XYZ file of C-alpha atoms in Angstrom:
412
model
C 0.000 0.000 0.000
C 3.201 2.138 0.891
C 4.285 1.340 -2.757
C 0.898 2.158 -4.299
C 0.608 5.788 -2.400
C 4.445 6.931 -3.312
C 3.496 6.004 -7.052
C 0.217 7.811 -6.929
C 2.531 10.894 -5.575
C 5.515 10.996 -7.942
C 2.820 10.911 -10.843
C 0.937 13.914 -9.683
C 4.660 15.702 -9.062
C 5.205 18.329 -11.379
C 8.034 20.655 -11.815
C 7.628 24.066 -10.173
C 6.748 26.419 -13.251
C 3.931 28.961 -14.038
C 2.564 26.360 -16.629
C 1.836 23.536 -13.747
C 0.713 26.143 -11.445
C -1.908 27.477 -13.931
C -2.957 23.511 -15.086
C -4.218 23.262 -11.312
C -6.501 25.845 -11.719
C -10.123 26.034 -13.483
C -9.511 29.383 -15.019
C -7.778 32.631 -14.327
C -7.430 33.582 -11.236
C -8.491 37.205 -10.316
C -6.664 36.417 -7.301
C -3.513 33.930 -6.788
C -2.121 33.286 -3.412
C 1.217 31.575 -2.931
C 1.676 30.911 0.801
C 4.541 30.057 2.953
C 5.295 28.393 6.309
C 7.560 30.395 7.821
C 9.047 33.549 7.043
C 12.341 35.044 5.799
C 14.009 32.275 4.217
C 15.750 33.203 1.115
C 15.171 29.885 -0.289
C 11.193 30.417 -0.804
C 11.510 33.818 -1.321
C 13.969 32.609 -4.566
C 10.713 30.497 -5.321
C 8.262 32.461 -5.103
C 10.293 35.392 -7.371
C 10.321 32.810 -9.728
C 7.160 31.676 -10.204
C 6.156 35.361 -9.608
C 8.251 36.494 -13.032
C 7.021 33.785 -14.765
C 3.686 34.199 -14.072
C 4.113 37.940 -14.962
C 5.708 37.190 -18.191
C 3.437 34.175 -19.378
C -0.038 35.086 -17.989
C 0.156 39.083 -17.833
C -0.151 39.593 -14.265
C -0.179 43.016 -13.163
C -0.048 43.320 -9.410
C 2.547 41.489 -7.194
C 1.112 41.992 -3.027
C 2.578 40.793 -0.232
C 2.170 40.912 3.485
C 3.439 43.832 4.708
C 2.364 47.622 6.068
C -0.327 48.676 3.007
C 1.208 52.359 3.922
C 4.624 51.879 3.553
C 3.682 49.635 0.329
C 3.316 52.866 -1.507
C 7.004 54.085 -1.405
C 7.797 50.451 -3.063
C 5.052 50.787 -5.582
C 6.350 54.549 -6.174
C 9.740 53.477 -6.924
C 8.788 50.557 -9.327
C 6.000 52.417 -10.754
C 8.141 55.829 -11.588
C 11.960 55.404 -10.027
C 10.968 57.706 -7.935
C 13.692 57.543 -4.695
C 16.641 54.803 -4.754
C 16.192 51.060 -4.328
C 17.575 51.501 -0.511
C 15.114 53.705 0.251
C 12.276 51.456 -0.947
C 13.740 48.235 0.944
C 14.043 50.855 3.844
C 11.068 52.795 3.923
C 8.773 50.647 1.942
C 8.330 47.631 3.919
C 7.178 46.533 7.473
C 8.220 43.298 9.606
C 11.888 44.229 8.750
C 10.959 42.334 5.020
C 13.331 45.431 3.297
C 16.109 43.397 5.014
C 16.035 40.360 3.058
C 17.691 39.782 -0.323
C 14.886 38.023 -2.090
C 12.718 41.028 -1.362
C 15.049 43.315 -2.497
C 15.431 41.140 -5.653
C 11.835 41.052 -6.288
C 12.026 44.987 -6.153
C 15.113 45.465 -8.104
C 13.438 43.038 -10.778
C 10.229 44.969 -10.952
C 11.408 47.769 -11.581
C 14.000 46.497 -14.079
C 10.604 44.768 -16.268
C 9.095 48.518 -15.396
C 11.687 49.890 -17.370
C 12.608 47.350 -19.942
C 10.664 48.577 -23.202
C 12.516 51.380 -23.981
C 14.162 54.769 -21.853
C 10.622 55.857 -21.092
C 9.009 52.918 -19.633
C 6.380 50.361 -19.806
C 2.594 52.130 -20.768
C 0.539 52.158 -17.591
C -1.209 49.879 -18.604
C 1.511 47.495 -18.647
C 3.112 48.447 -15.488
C 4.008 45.541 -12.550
C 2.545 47.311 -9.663
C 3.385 46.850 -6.501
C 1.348 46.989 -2.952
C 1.474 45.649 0.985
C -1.603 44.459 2.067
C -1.078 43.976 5.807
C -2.553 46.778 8.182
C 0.056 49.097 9.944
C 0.872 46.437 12.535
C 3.943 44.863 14.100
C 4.016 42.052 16.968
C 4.339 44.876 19.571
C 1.863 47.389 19.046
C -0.456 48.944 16.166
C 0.433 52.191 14.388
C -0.907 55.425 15.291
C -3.680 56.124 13.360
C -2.498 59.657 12.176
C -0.952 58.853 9.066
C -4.288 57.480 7.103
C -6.388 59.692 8.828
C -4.841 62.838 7.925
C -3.977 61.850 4.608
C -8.032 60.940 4.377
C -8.886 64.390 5.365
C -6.185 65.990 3.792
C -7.246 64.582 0.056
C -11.217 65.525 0.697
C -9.841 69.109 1.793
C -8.614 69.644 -1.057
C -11.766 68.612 -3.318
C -14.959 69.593 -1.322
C -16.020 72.409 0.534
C -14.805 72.902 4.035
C -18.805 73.225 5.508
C -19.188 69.216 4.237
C -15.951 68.173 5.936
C -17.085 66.451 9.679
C -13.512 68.646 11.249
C -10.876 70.211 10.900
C -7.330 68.900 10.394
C -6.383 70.635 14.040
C -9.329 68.887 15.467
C -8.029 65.911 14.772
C -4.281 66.466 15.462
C -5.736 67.535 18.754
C -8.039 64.318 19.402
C -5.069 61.931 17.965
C -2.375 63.309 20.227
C 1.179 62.183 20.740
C 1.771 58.852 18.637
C 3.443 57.513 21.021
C 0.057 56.651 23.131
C -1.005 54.760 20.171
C 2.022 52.386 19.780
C 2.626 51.682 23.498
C 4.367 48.142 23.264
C 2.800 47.481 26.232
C -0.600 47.700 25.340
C -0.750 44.525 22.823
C -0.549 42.400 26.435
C -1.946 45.037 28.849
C -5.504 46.294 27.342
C -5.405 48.260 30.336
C -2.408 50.634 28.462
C -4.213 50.790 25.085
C -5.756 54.388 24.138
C -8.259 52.541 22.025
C -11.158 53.154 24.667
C -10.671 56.722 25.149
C -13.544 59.610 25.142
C -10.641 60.654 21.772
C -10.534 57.567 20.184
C -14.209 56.917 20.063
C -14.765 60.739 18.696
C -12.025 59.692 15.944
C -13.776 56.172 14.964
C -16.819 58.388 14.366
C -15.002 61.121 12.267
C -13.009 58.268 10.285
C -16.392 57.125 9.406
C -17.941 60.070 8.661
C -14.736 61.505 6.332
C -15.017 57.614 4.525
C -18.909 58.306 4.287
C -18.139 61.774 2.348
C -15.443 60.159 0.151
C -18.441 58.080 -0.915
C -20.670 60.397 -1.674
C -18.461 62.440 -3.329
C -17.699 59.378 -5.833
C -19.205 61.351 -9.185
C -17.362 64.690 -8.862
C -13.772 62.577 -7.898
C -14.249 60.393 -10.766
C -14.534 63.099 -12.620
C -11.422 65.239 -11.210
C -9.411 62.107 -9.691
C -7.242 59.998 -11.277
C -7.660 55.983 -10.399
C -4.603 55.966 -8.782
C -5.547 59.279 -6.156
C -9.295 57.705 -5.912
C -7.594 54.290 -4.777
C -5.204 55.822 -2.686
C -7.845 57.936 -0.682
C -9.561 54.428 -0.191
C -6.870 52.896 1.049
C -6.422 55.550 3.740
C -10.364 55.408 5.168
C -10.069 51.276 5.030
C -6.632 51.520 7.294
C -7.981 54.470 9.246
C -11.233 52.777 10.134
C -9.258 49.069 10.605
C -6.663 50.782 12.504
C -9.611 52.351 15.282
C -11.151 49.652 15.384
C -7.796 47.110 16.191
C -7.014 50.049 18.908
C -10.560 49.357 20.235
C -10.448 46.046 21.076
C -6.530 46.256 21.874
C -8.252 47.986 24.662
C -10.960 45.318 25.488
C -10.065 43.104 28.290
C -12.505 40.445 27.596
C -11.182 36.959 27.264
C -11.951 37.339 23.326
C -9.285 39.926 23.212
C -6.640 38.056 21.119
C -9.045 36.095 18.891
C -10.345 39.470 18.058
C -7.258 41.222 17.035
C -5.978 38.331 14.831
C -9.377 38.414 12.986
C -9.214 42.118 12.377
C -5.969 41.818 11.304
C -6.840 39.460 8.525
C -9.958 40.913 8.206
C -7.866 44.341 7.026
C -5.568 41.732 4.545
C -9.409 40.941 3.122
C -10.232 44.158 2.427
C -6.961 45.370 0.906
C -6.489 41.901 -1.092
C -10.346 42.855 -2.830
C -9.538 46.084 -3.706
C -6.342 45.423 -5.298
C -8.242 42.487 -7.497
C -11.212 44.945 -8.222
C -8.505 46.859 -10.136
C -6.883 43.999 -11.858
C -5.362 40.344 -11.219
C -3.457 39.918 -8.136
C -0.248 38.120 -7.205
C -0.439 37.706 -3.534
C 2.338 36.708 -0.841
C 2.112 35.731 2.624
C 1.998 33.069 5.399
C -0.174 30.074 4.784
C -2.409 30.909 8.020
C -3.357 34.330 6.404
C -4.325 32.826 2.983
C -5.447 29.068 3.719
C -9.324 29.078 2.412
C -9.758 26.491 5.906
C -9.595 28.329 9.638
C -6.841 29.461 10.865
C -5.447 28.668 14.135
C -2.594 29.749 16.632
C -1.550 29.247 20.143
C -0.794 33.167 21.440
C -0.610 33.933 25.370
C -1.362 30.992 26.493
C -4.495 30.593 24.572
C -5.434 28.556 21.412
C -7.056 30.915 19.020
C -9.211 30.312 15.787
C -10.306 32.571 13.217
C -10.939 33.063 9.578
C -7.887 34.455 7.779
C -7.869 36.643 4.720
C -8.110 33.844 2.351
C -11.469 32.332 3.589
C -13.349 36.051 3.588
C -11.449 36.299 -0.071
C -12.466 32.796 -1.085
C -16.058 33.520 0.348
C -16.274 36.808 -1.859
C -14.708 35.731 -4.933
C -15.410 31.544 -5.340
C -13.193 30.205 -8.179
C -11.843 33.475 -8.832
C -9.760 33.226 -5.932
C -6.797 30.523 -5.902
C -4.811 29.393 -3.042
C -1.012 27.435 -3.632
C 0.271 26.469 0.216
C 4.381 25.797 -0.188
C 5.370 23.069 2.318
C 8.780 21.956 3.429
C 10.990 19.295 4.830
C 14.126 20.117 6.662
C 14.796 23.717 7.812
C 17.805 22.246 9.897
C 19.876 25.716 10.968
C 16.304 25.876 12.783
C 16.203 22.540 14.299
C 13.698 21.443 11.805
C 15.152 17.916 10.456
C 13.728 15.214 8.099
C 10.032 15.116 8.743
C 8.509 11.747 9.355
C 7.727 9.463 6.876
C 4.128 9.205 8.091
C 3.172 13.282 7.654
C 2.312 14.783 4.018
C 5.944 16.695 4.542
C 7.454 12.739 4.780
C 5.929 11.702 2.050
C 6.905 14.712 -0.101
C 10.269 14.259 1.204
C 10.675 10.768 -0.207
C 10.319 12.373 -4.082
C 14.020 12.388 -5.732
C 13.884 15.810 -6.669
C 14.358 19.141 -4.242
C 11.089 20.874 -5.460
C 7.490 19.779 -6.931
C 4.250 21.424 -7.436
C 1.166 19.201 -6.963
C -2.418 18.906 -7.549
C -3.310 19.477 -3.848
C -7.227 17.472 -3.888
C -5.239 14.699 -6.348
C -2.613 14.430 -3.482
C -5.785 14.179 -0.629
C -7.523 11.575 -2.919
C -4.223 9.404 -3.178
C -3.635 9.851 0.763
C -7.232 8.957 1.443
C -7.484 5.182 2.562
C -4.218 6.359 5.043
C -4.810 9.976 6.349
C -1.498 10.967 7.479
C -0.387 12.521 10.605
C 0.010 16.214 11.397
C 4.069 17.145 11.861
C 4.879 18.625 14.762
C 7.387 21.647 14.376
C 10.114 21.867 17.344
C 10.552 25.531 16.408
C 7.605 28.014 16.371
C 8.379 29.518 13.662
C 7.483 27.133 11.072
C 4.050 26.191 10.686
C 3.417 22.515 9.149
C 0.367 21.545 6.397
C -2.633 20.300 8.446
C -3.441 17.431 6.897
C -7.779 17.948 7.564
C -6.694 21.223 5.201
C -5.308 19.716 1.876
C -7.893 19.386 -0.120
C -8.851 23.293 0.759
C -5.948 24.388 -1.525
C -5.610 24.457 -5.080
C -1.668 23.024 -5.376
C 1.225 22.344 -2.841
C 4.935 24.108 -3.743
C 7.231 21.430 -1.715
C 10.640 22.253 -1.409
C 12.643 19.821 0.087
C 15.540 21.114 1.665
C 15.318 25.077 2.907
C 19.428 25.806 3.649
C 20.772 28.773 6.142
C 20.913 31.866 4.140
C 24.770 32.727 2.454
C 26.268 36.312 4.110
C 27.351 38.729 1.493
């Protein structure tokens, strides 16, 4: 039986190309997610920019996101867009998580640009132009950002386009209410509700104003789309979405209910949503992330002590888009410079890991058929950085990017 299943495997295995990837799926994708298991490893960052060009060059993709600030994502998207700024200040300014720090990132930039520019001295059309965008909220692991930067901006853009008697406040009125930033990114607020601002008699006047300013933007759709350009109308969008996310994160980083943390990672992904169907409103997406955020299945964590389940960005995508949104998980066996050796033979990573090659793409409901008489066992990862597949999740995704072997990263 052994023998039959490790057949049934090798002849689903295909090599890891934009052609395979594409045979997976029932049509084009307005949305393609390639997910990892752990972050910064050069290795799958080198896969992913592969399959990402290819996938450019072969199917016309237009828009390459990944999970990072949605802010910040402009400065990258300026640069590969225009040149405007240097490729250090993009990797520096550009990206959250510390992501500018790693060379594959910086190659993917580099290499955007570079196709940006390729057609002749003035550029790609518009219309042909790789974008670029970060479709994480403002967050980090230690706090939220203040919610001053989209806010202002928000305001800022309608100031400039209505009258003053339709705006909700002034811009000192809400300097005033938003205070020093430094109340909004207390560190230790994310485990303390008790130091959060997001309660305050301020912060609930701004979550009404945010909504308010977003509720003008709205109604002011036919004169903007007459005076705006796509690019400012999407931009302004993008500000009320992250100022109204960002309020209400604050607000329940605040709450001290034992919901608290189950909360806060759903709002988080529930931001990635929002930003991820905006982006494929405009155009087919190339999206990047962890597995969790973009598995169609629920998501789950252990965080403070508690086990926490939610629906990720790729189940509220899935649920809005159907077939139009595709999910490829990447899976791998040894990370070893982590303490992650051979998996066993009796997981879906052990199995993989008996192929003769370093990297496959497979049919991920053809692999969950052929497993089906023998369900395997979930790995357990020693280090909590690396996330294995769960095997009740397979047949939720549309392929599986394996890569055998993920080595320590060379110093330049």
């Amino acid at each position: 039986m052994a023998t039959d299943i490790a057949t049934d495997i090798k002849d689903i295995a295909r090599t890891v190309d934009a052609a395979a990837v594409m045979g997976l799926l029932p049509g084009r994708p307005r949305l393609l997610a390639l997910g990892e298991p752990t972050h910064g490893e050069d290795t799958l960052l080198d896969v992913r920019n592969e399959l990402f060009r290819q996938l450019v060059e072969q199917e016309g993709l237009r828009t390459i996101a990944i999970e990072s600030d949605c802010l910040m994502g402009q400065v990258v998207d300026d640069y590969v867009t225009s040149g405007a700024g240097t490729l250090d200040e993009a990797m520096e300014h550009g990206f959250s998580h510390g992501w500018g720090a790693f060379e594959g990132n910086r190659e993917l930039v580099r290499w955007m640009r570079a196709h940006n520019v390729r057609a002749d001295n003035d550029g790609r059309p518009a219309s042909e132009r790789l974008r670029f965008a970060g479709f994480d909220g403002p967050l980090e692991i230690t706090h939220a950002a203040s919610p001053r930067q989209a806010l202002t901006a928000l305001h800022g853009h309608l100031a400039a386009r209505v009258d003053a008697d339709l705006l909700p406040c002034t811009a000192e009125t809400l300097d005033r209410l938003l205070g020093a930033d430094d109340r909004w990114t207390e560190p230790a607020a994310m485990m303390d509700p008790s130091r959060s601002a997001g309660q305050s008699a301020e912060a609930g006047r701004l979550r009404l104003l945010a909504d308010e300013l977003v509720a003008l933007l709205d109604a002011q759709t036919p004169h903007l789309i007459a005076t705006d350009s796509r690019d400012d109308r999407d931009r302004a969008q993008l500000y009320g979405r992250t100022a109204i996310g960002l309020l209400r994160y604050h607000h329940w980083m605040a709450d001290p209910s034992p919901a608290r943390l189950t909360r806060l990672v759903g709002l988080r992904d529930q931001m990635m949503a929002h930003n991820l169907l905006a982006l494929a409103a405009r155009g087919p997406v190339l999206a990047h992330a962890h597995n969790s955020h973009l598995q169609r299945g629920r998501s789950t964590m252990r965080m403070g002590g508690a086990q926490l389940e939610w629906w990720g960005a790729g189940a509220l995508v899935s649920a809005r888009l159907g077939e139009e949104y595709a999910f490829v998980a990447t899976a791998l066996g040894t990370i070893r410079h982590q303490g992650v050796d051979a998996p066993p033979p009796d997981t879906v990573e052990g199995l993989l890991y008996a192929l003769p090659e370093d990297r496959y793409v497979l049919d991920a409901r053809r692999l969950a058929a052929a497993l089906g008489g023998t369900p395997p066992v979930a790995r357990v990862s020693p280090w909590f950085g690396y996330a294995p597949l769960d095997p009740a999740q397979l047949a939720d995704s549309d392929g599986i990017v394996f890569v055998k072997d993920v080595p320590r990263a060379q110093s330049t």
